[in-house]
Amino acid sequence: MLDRRAFLGAAAGLALGGCARREARTDVAIIGAGLAGLNAARLLRTTGAQVVVLEASRRIGGRVDTRTDAPGSPELGAADIGALYARILDVAGSLKVDLLPWPEEQGGYWYHVAGRPFTAEQWPGLDINPLVGELRGVAPAALLQRFMPRPNPLPDLAAWLRPEFAGYDRPLGRSLLEAGAPEAALPLMTIGHQAASLDAESALWRLRSGRIGALAVSAAMAAGEPVRRYVRGGMSRIPMAMAKSLQDAVWLGQRVVAISHGSGGVTIRCENDLRLHAGAAVLAVPLPALRPIAFDPPLPEPLAEAIRSIPYGEATSVVLHVTEPYWEADGLPPHFWTDLPLQRGFVNPSPTGDGHHLWIFSTGAADLGQRGGTDAEIGNYVLGELHRVRPSTVGRLTVAAVRNFTRDPLAGGTYAFRAPGQVGQFGNLFSRPAGRLHFAGEHTAELASGMEAAMESGERAALAIASSTSPRTG
Ligand SMILES: Cc1cc2nc3c(=O)[nH]c(=O)nc-3n(C[C@H](O)[C@H](O)[C@H](O)COP(=O)(O)OP(=O)(O)OC[C@H]3O[C@@H](n4cnc5c(N)ncnc54)[C@H](O)[C@@H]3O)c2cc1C
């Protein structure tokens, strides 16, 4: 892996005589050193192709982000490896990265809604419970699922793309109301949602997520395998090991700003004026990070429209190091579910094996990062709120790290979802190349979600390039 200083030395050898502009040439240029780009690069290397991965930041991993310099190495991004993550499990095994089973769920949520703290058991009898009849007994965190179609009408992982399920490609909130959800329950159901309103998401997209989750649980149970795993030492170990295996092919500090493409090849220009010529390119960056890149010629419709309009979740991660288990001090459930701006909190094992982290995931309209504070201000605000509503946290938590995904121009949000109508409008159009440009990244996967989606997409792009008849070198 080359950082900028080392890269300048390497690129000098490729510079055109005496010209200040630095130029380089490769078979395949890959943009983005997240799991998608790294997986594409590793697979293409096995076919004998020369690859270069251009990464804008100084860090490998993108939305996998373990902060090894903070107490207990907190995870600000992806940490949870699902049972169906065959590619992640495979790469972890081959690169000798240790995985551990996620500890059994430790109790449910502790709630704080309408200014009142309570547990799921107390909820049915509370005067702030807006529901009637047997619905009063459904815990706030379980309400949304209660009104989703049961059983899930999608019979398999690819079904979301089939026209027979297009009827579900409509606003999620409205679908829940039609399924009998009382209007009064909608604000509760919106807690933890990554968009400002439930209607911003297609109900079909939610069914897709549900199908993936349910299949993972049943597959794990059938195989006697853990439903969830995590990486000893932190999730970033996987992308770091992948990048290391690519040796000098990953160039850090190379923010791509322009791409020209045609039958003769692809030329990629970075902010620092490096030009990389290639026979094909894999664009493995999230859509919000793709939007400012200038394409010559412009990308065709409806691709350009999909890049402009497919929405991303909004969220800030605040991770607190648990110096003493506050839930043992007060005997209440460890996880949080609130209508406060901090929204939800999950107690996770520390990747370094010494205790726990409390991961506050403030999402959607509540997203704390959107209020404009610095990371330190956001961290202190969250800590203050936790002290106020749950006194047992006083002296037992310290802020370990903060990351706002929405404001980060290299991410632009958490992950892609589909607005109502967009499954029908766009299908999975990113699975097809636009000439010599191939798309990868979690937002382009067909069957998987999360990190495994990124791996699936990198594999698909690499296979398409490897099997293409056009010359690789531009
Ligand atoms: C808070 C959070 C929690 C999550 N938890 C989980 C979880 O527990 N389990 C799970 O499976 N998934 C989880 N995910 C999702 C998972 O992180 C992503 O699906 C996956 O990491 C995406 O990988 P990617 O390669 O598609 O994109 P990214 O990881 O975003 O990689 C894209 C790369 O492109 C780079 N880049 C952007 N613009 C440019 C440019 N112009 N030039 C050059 N480089 C550029 C970025 O810096 C980045 O390194 C979570 C995501 C978030 C945000």
mmCIF file with all atom_site columns, C-alpha atoms in Angstrom, residues 228-422:
data_model
loop_
_atom_site.group_PDB
_atom_site.id
_atom_site.type_symbol
_atom_site.label_atom_id
_atom_site.label_alt_id
_atom_site.label_comp_id
_atom_site.label_asym_id
_atom_site.label_entity_id
_atom_site.label_seq_id
_atom_site.pdbx_PDB_ins_code
_atom_site.Cartn_x
_atom_site.Cartn_y
_atom_site.Cartn_z
_atom_site.occupancy
_atom_site.B_iso_or_equiv
_atom_site.pdbx_formal_charge
_atom_site.auth_seq_id
_atom_site.auth_comp_id
_atom_site.auth_asym_id
_atom_site.auth_atom_id
_atom_site.pdbx_PDB_model_num
ATOM 1   C CA . ARG A 1 228 ? -23.299 -13.119 14.200  1.00 0.00 ? 228 ARG A CA 1
ATOM 2   C CA . ARG A 1 229 ? -19.551 -12.866 14.473  1.00 0.00 ? 229 ARG A CA 1
ATOM 3   C CA . TYR A 1 230 ? -17.011 -10.071 14.988  1.00 0.00 ? 230 TYR A CA 1
ATOM 4   C CA . VAL A 1 231 ? -13.316 -9.656  14.338  1.00 0.00 ? 231 VAL A CA 1
ATOM 5   C CA . ARG A 1 232 ? -10.831 -9.984  17.176  1.00 0.00 ? 232 ARG A CA 1
ATOM 6   C CA . GLY A 1 233 ? -8.965  -6.669  17.205  1.00 0.00 ? 233 GLY A CA 1
ATOM 7   C CA . GLY A 1 234 ? -11.517 -4.897  15.019  1.00 0.00 ? 234 GLY A CA 1
ATOM 8   C CA . MET A 1 235 ? -13.261 -5.199  11.685  1.00 0.00 ? 235 MET A CA 1
ATOM 9   C CA . SER A 1 236 ? -10.696 -3.003  9.904   1.00 0.00 ? 236 SER A CA 1
ATOM 10  C CA . ARG A 1 237 ? -8.284  -5.909  10.107  1.00 0.00 ? 237 ARG A CA 1
ATOM 11  C CA . ILE A 1 238 ? -10.031 -7.499  7.130   1.00 0.00 ? 238 ILE A CA 1
ATOM 12  C CA . PRO A 1 239 ? -9.725  -4.597  4.647   1.00 0.00 ? 239 PRO A CA 1
ATOM 13  C CA . MET A 1 240 ? -6.215  -3.876  5.972   1.00 0.00 ? 240 MET A CA 1
ATOM 14  C CA . ALA A 1 241 ? -5.160  -7.471  5.319   1.00 0.00 ? 241 ALA A CA 1
ATOM 15  C CA . MET A 1 242 ? -6.798  -7.372  1.871   1.00 0.00 ? 242 MET A CA 1
ATOM 16  C CA . ALA A 1 243 ? -4.919  -4.176  1.017   1.00 0.00 ? 243 ALA A CA 1
ATOM 17  C CA . LYS A 1 244 ? -1.661  -5.641  2.308   1.00 0.00 ? 244 LYS A CA 1
ATOM 18  C CA . SER A 1 245 ? -2.099  -8.655  0.046   1.00 0.00 ? 245 SER A CA 1
ATOM 19  C CA . LEU A 1 246 ? -2.275  -6.220  -2.892  1.00 0.00 ? 246 LEU A CA 1
ATOM 20  C CA . GLN A 1 247 ? 1.126   -4.825  -1.954  1.00 0.00 ? 247 GLN A CA 1
ATOM 21  C CA . ASP A 1 248 ? 1.719   -1.524  -3.753  1.00 0.00 ? 248 ASP A CA 1
ATOM 22  C CA . ALA A 1 249 ? -1.481  -1.544  -5.783  1.00 0.00 ? 249 ALA A CA 1
ATOM 23  C CA . VAL A 1 250 ? -3.431  0.616   -3.292  1.00 0.00 ? 250 VAL A CA 1
ATOM 24  C CA . TRP A 1 251 ? -2.636  4.331   -3.650  1.00 0.00 ? 251 TRP A CA 1
ATOM 25  C CA . LEU A 1 252 ? -3.869  6.426   -0.732  1.00 0.00 ? 252 LEU A CA 1
ATOM 26  C CA . GLY A 1 253 ? -4.687  10.139  -0.833  1.00 0.00 ? 253 GLY A CA 1
ATOM 27  C CA . GLN A 1 254 ? -5.930  9.919   -4.452  1.00 0.00 ? 254 GLN A CA 1
ATOM 28  C CA . ARG A 1 255 ? -9.337  11.570  -4.684  1.00 0.00 ? 255 ARG A CA 1
ATOM 29  C CA . VAL A 1 256 ? -10.867 10.988  -8.088  1.00 0.00 ? 256 VAL A CA 1
ATOM 30  C CA . VAL A 1 257 ? -12.536 14.093  -9.543  1.00 0.00 ? 257 VAL A CA 1
ATOM 31  C CA . ALA A 1 258 ? -13.002 13.306  -13.246 1.00 0.00 ? 258 ALA A CA 1
ATOM 32  C CA . ILE A 1 259 ? -13.368 10.267  -15.487 1.00 0.00 ? 259 ILE A CA 1
ATOM 33  C CA . SER A 1 260 ? -13.262 10.254  -19.268 1.00 0.00 ? 260 SER A CA 1
ATOM 34  C CA . HIS A 1 261 ? -14.234 7.044   -20.968 1.00 0.00 ? 261 HIS A CA 1
ATOM 35  C CA . GLY A 1 262 ? -14.750 5.662   -24.437 1.00 0.00 ? 262 GLY A CA 1
ATOM 36  C CA . SER A 1 263 ? -13.920 2.772   -26.701 1.00 0.00 ? 263 SER A CA 1
ATOM 37  C CA . GLY A 1 264 ? -10.181 3.490   -26.365 1.00 0.00 ? 264 GLY A CA 1
ATOM 38  C CA . GLY A 1 265 ? -10.100 3.198   -22.589 1.00 0.00 ? 265 GLY A CA 1
ATOM 39  C CA . VAL A 1 266 ? -10.645 5.155   -19.397 1.00 0.00 ? 266 VAL A CA 1
ATOM 40  C CA . THR A 1 267 ? -8.685  8.094   -18.011 1.00 0.00 ? 267 THR A CA 1
ATOM 41  C CA . ILE A 1 268 ? -9.132  8.966   -14.394 1.00 0.00 ? 268 ILE A CA 1
ATOM 42  C CA . ARG A 1 269 ? -8.045  12.293  -12.967 1.00 0.00 ? 269 ARG A CA 1
ATOM 43  C CA . CYS A 1 270 ? -7.375  12.810  -9.282  1.00 0.00 ? 270 CYS A CA 1
ATOM 44  C CA . GLU A 1 271 ? -7.591  16.065  -7.349  1.00 0.00 ? 271 GLU A CA 1
ATOM 45  C CA . ASN A 1 272 ? -3.785  16.205  -7.259  1.00 0.00 ? 272 ASN A CA 1
ATOM 46  C CA . ASP A 1 273 ? -3.774  15.993  -11.075 1.00 0.00 ? 273 ASP A CA 1
ATOM 47  C CA . LEU A 1 274 ? -2.553  12.396  -11.323 1.00 0.00 ? 274 LEU A CA 1
ATOM 48  C CA . ARG A 1 275 ? -3.928  10.823  -14.524 1.00 0.00 ? 275 ARG A CA 1
ATOM 49  C CA . LEU A 1 276 ? -4.397  7.094   -14.560 1.00 0.00 ? 276 LEU A CA 1
ATOM 50  C CA . HIS A 1 277 ? -5.123  5.408   -17.903 1.00 0.00 ? 277 HIS A CA 1
ATOM 51  C CA . ALA A 1 278 ? -6.788  2.014   -17.829 1.00 0.00 ? 278 ALA A CA 1
ATOM 52  C CA . GLY A 1 279 ? -8.587  -0.471  -20.012 1.00 0.00 ? 279 GLY A CA 1
ATOM 53  C CA . ALA A 1 280 ? -11.510 -0.613  -17.590 1.00 0.00 ? 280 ALA A CA 1
ATOM 54  C CA . ALA A 1 281 ? -12.515 0.937   -14.294 1.00 0.00 ? 281 ALA A CA 1
ATOM 55  C CA . VAL A 1 282 ? -14.450 -0.246  -11.264 1.00 0.00 ? 282 VAL A CA 1
ATOM 56  C CA . LEU A 1 283 ? -16.286 2.579   -9.515  1.00 0.00 ? 283 LEU A CA 1
ATOM 57  C CA . ALA A 1 284 ? -16.537 1.238   -5.972  1.00 0.00 ? 284 ALA A CA 1
ATOM 58  C CA . VAL A 1 285 ? -17.584 4.397   -4.144  1.00 0.00 ? 285 VAL A CA 1
ATOM 59  C CA . PRO A 1 286 ? -20.950 5.228   -2.556  1.00 0.00 ? 286 PRO A CA 1
ATOM 60  C CA . LEU A 1 287 ? -23.357 7.161   -4.798  1.00 0.00 ? 287 LEU A CA 1
ATOM 61  C CA . PRO A 1 288 ? -23.123 10.468  -2.871  1.00 0.00 ? 288 PRO A CA 1
ATOM 62  C CA . ALA A 1 289 ? -19.322 10.348  -3.417  1.00 0.00 ? 289 ALA A CA 1
ATOM 63  C CA . LEU A 1 290 ? -19.855 9.570   -7.115  1.00 0.00 ? 290 LEU A CA 1
ATOM 64  C CA . ARG A 1 291 ? -22.110 12.615  -7.646  1.00 0.00 ? 291 ARG A CA 1
ATOM 65  C CA . PRO A 1 292 ? -19.379 15.296  -7.768  1.00 0.00 ? 292 PRO A CA 1
ATOM 66  C CA . ILE A 1 293 ? -17.184 13.288  -10.194 1.00 0.00 ? 293 ILE A CA 1
ATOM 67  C CA . ALA A 1 294 ? -17.272 14.775  -13.731 1.00 0.00 ? 294 ALA A CA 1
ATOM 68  C CA . PHE A 1 295 ? -17.885 12.156  -16.445 1.00 0.00 ? 295 PHE A CA 1
ATOM 69  C CA . ASP A 1 296 ? -16.904 12.773  -20.054 1.00 0.00 ? 296 ASP A CA 1
ATOM 70  C CA . PRO A 1 297 ? -19.099 11.881  -21.830 1.00 0.00 ? 297 PRO A CA 1
ATOM 71  C CA . PRO A 1 298 ? -21.832 12.165  -19.163 1.00 0.00 ? 298 PRO A CA 1
ATOM 72  C CA . LEU A 1 299 ? -23.269 8.867   -17.965 1.00 0.00 ? 299 LEU A CA 1
ATOM 73  C CA . PRO A 1 300 ? -26.432 7.836   -19.806 1.00 0.00 ? 300 PRO A CA 1
ATOM 74  C CA . GLU A 1 301 ? -29.909 7.949   -18.305 1.00 0.00 ? 301 GLU A CA 1
ATOM 75  C CA . PRO A 1 302 ? -31.323 6.279   -16.257 1.00 0.00 ? 302 PRO A CA 1
ATOM 76  C CA . LEU A 1 303 ? -27.891 5.591   -14.692 1.00 0.00 ? 303 LEU A CA 1
ATOM 77  C CA . ALA A 1 304 ? -27.243 9.278   -14.073 1.00 0.00 ? 304 ALA A CA 1
ATOM 78  C CA . GLU A 1 305 ? -30.704 9.678   -12.531 1.00 0.00 ? 305 GLU A CA 1
ATOM 79  C CA . ALA A 1 306 ? -30.119 6.679   -10.237 1.00 0.00 ? 306 ALA A CA 1
ATOM 80  C CA . ILE A 1 307 ? -26.815 8.140   -9.050  1.00 0.00 ? 307 ILE A CA 1
ATOM 81  C CA . ARG A 1 308 ? -28.518 11.472  -8.342  1.00 0.00 ? 308 ARG A CA 1
ATOM 82  C CA . SER A 1 309 ? -31.593 10.165  -6.611  1.00 0.00 ? 309 SER A CA 1
ATOM 83  C CA . ILE A 1 310 ? -31.045 6.856   -4.768  1.00 0.00 ? 310 ILE A CA 1
ATOM 84  C CA . PRO A 1 311 ? -31.163 7.869   -1.103  1.00 0.00 ? 311 PRO A CA 1
ATOM 85  C CA . TYR A 1 312 ? -28.782 7.008   1.723   1.00 0.00 ? 312 TYR A CA 1
ATOM 86  C CA . GLY A 1 313 ? -29.468 6.653   5.431   1.00 0.00 ? 313 GLY A CA 1
ATOM 87  C CA . GLU A 1 314 ? -28.450 9.521   7.673   1.00 0.00 ? 314 GLU A CA 1
ATOM 88  C CA . ALA A 1 315 ? -26.598 8.738   10.862  1.00 0.00 ? 315 ALA A CA 1
ATOM 89  C CA . THR A 1 316 ? -23.945 9.563   13.398  1.00 0.00 ? 316 THR A CA 1
ATOM 90  C CA . SER A 1 317 ? -22.093 6.881   15.355  1.00 0.00 ? 317 SER A CA 1
ATOM 91  C CA . VAL A 1 318 ? -20.981 7.812   18.857  1.00 0.00 ? 318 VAL A CA 1
ATOM 92  C CA . VAL A 1 319 ? -19.103 5.039   20.632  1.00 0.00 ? 319 VAL A CA 1
ATOM 93  C CA . LEU A 1 320 ? -18.645 5.175   24.386  1.00 0.00 ? 320 LEU A CA 1
ATOM 94  C CA . HIS A 1 321 ? -16.225 2.981   26.270  1.00 0.00 ? 321 HIS A CA 1
ATOM 95  C CA . VAL A 1 322 ? -17.949 1.195   29.152  1.00 0.00 ? 322 VAL A CA 1
ATOM 96  C CA . THR A 1 323 ? -15.526 1.415   32.064  1.00 0.00 ? 323 THR A CA 1
ATOM 97  C CA . GLU A 1 324 ? -17.983 -0.419  34.360  1.00 0.00 ? 324 GLU A CA 1
ATOM 98  C CA . PRO A 1 325 ? -21.243 -2.158  33.335  1.00 0.00 ? 325 PRO A CA 1
ATOM 99  C CA . TYR A 1 326 ? -23.895 0.430   34.213  1.00 0.00 ? 326 TYR A CA 1
ATOM 100 C CA . TRP A 1 327 ? -26.622 -2.184  33.657  1.00 0.00 ? 327 TRP A CA 1
ATOM 101 C CA . GLU A 1 328 ? -25.250 -4.235  36.537  1.00 0.00 ? 328 GLU A CA 1
ATOM 102 C CA . ALA A 1 329 ? -25.403 -1.138  38.723  1.00 0.00 ? 329 ALA A CA 1
ATOM 103 C CA . ASP A 1 330 ? -29.118 -0.470  38.065  1.00 0.00 ? 330 ASP A CA 1
ATOM 104 C CA . GLY A 1 331 ? -30.339 -3.933  37.032  1.00 0.00 ? 331 GLY A CA 1
ATOM 105 C CA . LEU A 1 332 ? -31.976 -2.580  33.849  1.00 0.00 ? 332 LEU A CA 1
ATOM 106 C CA . PRO A 1 333 ? -31.466 -3.730  30.224  1.00 0.00 ? 333 PRO A CA 1
ATOM 107 C CA . PRO A 1 334 ? -28.182 -2.498  28.691  1.00 0.00 ? 334 PRO A CA 1
ATOM 108 C CA . HIS A 1 335 ? -29.447 -1.353  25.266  1.00 0.00 ? 335 HIS A CA 1
ATOM 109 C CA . PHE A 1 336 ? -31.219 1.996   24.775  1.00 0.00 ? 336 PHE A CA 1
ATOM 110 C CA . TRP A 1 337 ? -34.304 2.850   22.721  1.00 0.00 ? 337 TRP A CA 1
ATOM 111 C CA . THR A 1 338 ? -35.381 6.461   23.045  1.00 0.00 ? 338 THR A CA 1
ATOM 112 C CA . ASP A 1 339 ? -37.170 9.318   21.335  1.00 0.00 ? 339 ASP A CA 1
ATOM 113 C CA . LEU A 1 340 ? -34.253 11.567  22.303  1.00 0.00 ? 340 LEU A CA 1
ATOM 114 C CA . PRO A 1 341 ? -31.963 12.823  19.521  1.00 0.00 ? 341 PRO A CA 1
ATOM 115 C CA . LEU A 1 342 ? -29.441 10.141  20.486  1.00 0.00 ? 342 LEU A CA 1
ATOM 116 C CA . GLN A 1 343 ? -32.107 7.547   19.573  1.00 0.00 ? 343 GLN A CA 1
ATOM 117 C CA . ARG A 1 344 ? -30.767 4.037   20.093  1.00 0.00 ? 344 ARG A CA 1
ATOM 118 C CA . GLY A 1 345 ? -27.758 2.511   21.857  1.00 0.00 ? 345 GLY A CA 1
ATOM 119 C CA . PHE A 1 346 ? -26.357 -1.008  21.650  1.00 0.00 ? 346 PHE A CA 1
ATOM 120 C CA . VAL A 1 347 ? -23.881 -2.589  24.028  1.00 0.00 ? 347 VAL A CA 1
ATOM 121 C CA . ASN A 1 348 ? -21.322 -4.448  21.928  1.00 0.00 ? 348 ASN A CA 1
ATOM 122 C CA . PRO A 1 349 ? -18.262 -6.469  22.865  1.00 0.00 ? 349 PRO A CA 1
ATOM 123 C CA . SER A 1 350 ? -15.060 -4.455  22.577  1.00 0.00 ? 350 SER A CA 1
ATOM 124 C CA . PRO A 1 351 ? -13.031 -5.870  19.658  1.00 0.00 ? 351 PRO A CA 1
ATOM 125 C CA . THR A 1 352 ? -9.968  -6.004  21.882  1.00 0.00 ? 352 THR A CA 1
ATOM 126 C CA . GLY A 1 353 ? -11.762 -8.343  24.297  1.00 0.00 ? 353 GLY A CA 1
ATOM 127 C CA . ASP A 1 354 ? -11.633 -6.003  27.298  1.00 0.00 ? 354 ASP A CA 1
ATOM 128 C CA . GLY A 1 355 ? -15.222 -5.174  28.156  1.00 0.00 ? 355 GLY A CA 1
ATOM 129 C CA . HIS A 1 356 ? -17.847 -3.361  26.160  1.00 0.00 ? 356 HIS A CA 1
ATOM 130 C CA . HIS A 1 357 ? -18.690 -0.357  24.064  1.00 0.00 ? 357 HIS A CA 1
ATOM 131 C CA . LEU A 1 358 ? -22.018 1.449   23.967  1.00 0.00 ? 358 LEU A CA 1
ATOM 132 C CA . TRP A 1 359 ? -22.682 2.318   20.315  1.00 0.00 ? 359 TRP A CA 1
ATOM 133 C CA . ILE A 1 360 ? -25.113 5.218   20.012  1.00 0.00 ? 360 ILE A CA 1
ATOM 134 C CA . PHE A 1 361 ? -26.641 5.266   16.530  1.00 0.00 ? 361 PHE A CA 1
ATOM 135 C CA . SER A 1 362 ? -28.478 8.533   16.017  1.00 0.00 ? 362 SER A CA 1
ATOM 136 C CA . THR A 1 363 ? -30.355 8.334   12.729  1.00 0.00 ? 363 THR A CA 1
ATOM 137 C CA . GLY A 1 364 ? -32.776 9.937   10.301  1.00 0.00 ? 364 GLY A CA 1
ATOM 138 C CA . ALA A 1 365 ? -34.344 13.252  11.258  1.00 0.00 ? 365 ALA A CA 1
ATOM 139 C CA . ALA A 1 366 ? -32.658 13.019  14.678  1.00 0.00 ? 366 ALA A CA 1
ATOM 140 C CA . ASP A 1 367 ? -29.116 12.607  13.275  1.00 0.00 ? 367 ASP A CA 1
ATOM 141 C CA . LEU A 1 368 ? -26.994 14.531  15.782  1.00 0.00 ? 368 LEU A CA 1
ATOM 142 C CA . GLY A 1 369 ? -24.250 15.204  13.270  1.00 0.00 ? 369 GLY A CA 1
ATOM 143 C CA . GLN A 1 370 ? -26.665 17.285  11.215  1.00 0.00 ? 370 GLN A CA 1
ATOM 144 C CA . ARG A 1 371 ? -26.869 19.847  14.000  1.00 0.00 ? 371 ARG A CA 1
ATOM 145 C CA . GLY A 1 372 ? -23.460 21.137  13.038  1.00 0.00 ? 372 GLY A CA 1
ATOM 146 C CA . GLY A 1 373 ? -21.459 20.450  16.230  1.00 0.00 ? 373 GLY A CA 1
ATOM 147 C CA . THR A 1 374 ? -17.893 19.183  16.264  1.00 0.00 ? 374 THR A CA 1
ATOM 148 C CA . ASP A 1 375 ? -17.267 15.517  17.061  1.00 0.00 ? 375 ASP A CA 1
ATOM 149 C CA . ALA A 1 376 ? -16.202 16.516  20.590  1.00 0.00 ? 376 ALA A CA 1
ATOM 150 C CA . GLU A 1 377 ? -19.391 18.550  21.086  1.00 0.00 ? 377 GLU A CA 1
ATOM 151 C CA . ILE A 1 378 ? -21.548 15.678  19.823  1.00 0.00 ? 378 ILE A CA 1
ATOM 152 C CA . GLY A 1 379 ? -19.760 13.216  22.125  1.00 0.00 ? 379 GLY A CA 1
ATOM 153 C CA . ASN A 1 380 ? -20.169 15.471  25.155  1.00 0.00 ? 380 ASN A CA 1
ATOM 154 C CA . TYR A 1 381 ? -23.820 16.099  24.364  1.00 0.00 ? 381 TYR A CA 1
ATOM 155 C CA . VAL A 1 382 ? -24.525 12.351  24.174  1.00 0.00 ? 382 VAL A CA 1
ATOM 156 C CA . LEU A 1 383 ? -22.670 11.682  27.406  1.00 0.00 ? 383 LEU A CA 1
ATOM 157 C CA . GLY A 1 384 ? -24.598 14.479  29.130  1.00 0.00 ? 384 GLY A CA 1
ATOM 158 C CA . GLU A 1 385 ? -27.931 13.108  27.889  1.00 0.00 ? 385 GLU A CA 1
ATOM 159 C CA . LEU A 1 386 ? -27.063 9.591   29.054  1.00 0.00 ? 386 LEU A CA 1
ATOM 160 C CA . HIS A 1 387 ? -26.113 10.911  32.499  1.00 0.00 ? 387 HIS A CA 1
ATOM 161 C CA . ARG A 1 388 ? -29.370 12.825  32.680  1.00 0.00 ? 388 ARG A CA 1
ATOM 162 C CA . VAL A 1 389 ? -31.743 10.014  31.716  1.00 0.00 ? 389 VAL A CA 1
ATOM 163 C CA . ARG A 1 390 ? -29.860 7.032   33.131  1.00 0.00 ? 390 ARG A CA 1
ATOM 164 C CA . PRO A 1 391 ? -27.930 8.051   36.251  1.00 0.00 ? 391 PRO A CA 1
ATOM 165 C CA . SER A 1 392 ? -26.148 4.669   36.502  1.00 0.00 ? 392 SER A CA 1
ATOM 166 C CA . THR A 1 393 ? -24.043 5.705   33.480  1.00 0.00 ? 393 THR A CA 1
ATOM 167 C CA . VAL A 1 394 ? -22.363 8.514   35.466  1.00 0.00 ? 394 VAL A CA 1
ATOM 168 C CA . GLY A 1 395 ? -18.674 7.653   35.909  1.00 0.00 ? 395 GLY A CA 1
ATOM 169 C CA . ARG A 1 396 ? -19.067 4.430   33.904  1.00 0.00 ? 396 ARG A CA 1
ATOM 170 C CA . LEU A 1 397 ? -18.784 5.721   30.323  1.00 0.00 ? 397 LEU A CA 1
ATOM 171 C CA . THR A 1 398 ? -16.231 7.757   28.410  1.00 0.00 ? 398 THR A CA 1
ATOM 172 C CA . VAL A 1 399 ? -16.578 8.998   24.822  1.00 0.00 ? 399 VAL A CA 1
ATOM 173 C CA . ALA A 1 400 ? -14.275 6.880   22.657  1.00 0.00 ? 400 ALA A CA 1
ATOM 174 C CA . ALA A 1 401 ? -14.961 8.120   19.095  1.00 0.00 ? 401 ALA A CA 1
ATOM 175 C CA . VAL A 1 402 ? -17.539 9.896   16.909  1.00 0.00 ? 402 VAL A CA 1
ATOM 176 C CA . ARG A 1 403 ? -18.217 9.778   13.165  1.00 0.00 ? 403 ARG A CA 1
ATOM 177 C CA . ASN A 1 404 ? -20.954 11.476  11.247  1.00 0.00 ? 404 ASN A CA 1
ATOM 178 C CA . PHE A 1 405 ? -21.522 9.498   8.059   1.00 0.00 ? 405 PHE A CA 1
ATOM 179 C CA . THR A 1 406 ? -23.983 11.928  6.503   1.00 0.00 ? 406 THR A CA 1
ATOM 180 C CA . ARG A 1 407 ? -21.584 14.861  6.453   1.00 0.00 ? 407 ARG A CA 1
ATOM 181 C CA . ASP A 1 408 ? -18.598 12.780  5.312   1.00 0.00 ? 408 ASP A CA 1
ATOM 182 C CA . PRO A 1 409 ? -18.209 13.534  1.583   1.00 0.00 ? 409 PRO A CA 1
ATOM 183 C CA . LEU A 1 410 ? -16.508 10.160  0.974   1.00 0.00 ? 410 LEU A CA 1
ATOM 184 C CA . ALA A 1 411 ? -19.556 8.282   2.330   1.00 0.00 ? 411 ALA A CA 1
ATOM 185 C CA . GLY A 1 412 ? -22.536 10.654  2.160   1.00 0.00 ? 412 GLY A CA 1
ATOM 186 C CA . GLY A 1 413 ? -24.598 8.446   4.476   1.00 0.00 ? 413 GLY A CA 1
ATOM 187 C CA . THR A 1 414 ? -24.759 4.981   5.922   1.00 0.00 ? 414 THR A CA 1
ATOM 188 C CA . TYR A 1 415 ? -25.994 2.751   3.115   1.00 0.00 ? 415 TYR A CA 1
ATOM 189 C CA . ALA A 1 416 ? -28.268 3.024   0.097   1.00 0.00 ? 416 ALA A CA 1
ATOM 190 C CA . PHE A 1 417 ? -31.942 2.260   0.290   1.00 0.00 ? 417 PHE A CA 1
ATOM 191 C CA . ARG A 1 418 ? -34.705 2.642   -2.271  1.00 0.00 ? 418 ARG A CA 1
ATOM 192 C CA . ALA A 1 419 ? -37.385 5.294   -2.253  1.00 0.00 ? 419 ALA A CA 1
ATOM 193 C CA . PRO A 1 420 ? -40.942 4.235   -3.206  1.00 0.00 ? 420 PRO A CA 1
ATOM 194 C CA . GLY A 1 421 ? -41.057 3.295   -6.891  1.00 0.00 ? 421 GLY A CA 1
ATOM 195 C CA . GLN A 1 422 ? -37.282 3.119   -7.290  1.00 0.00 ? 422 GLN A CA 1
#
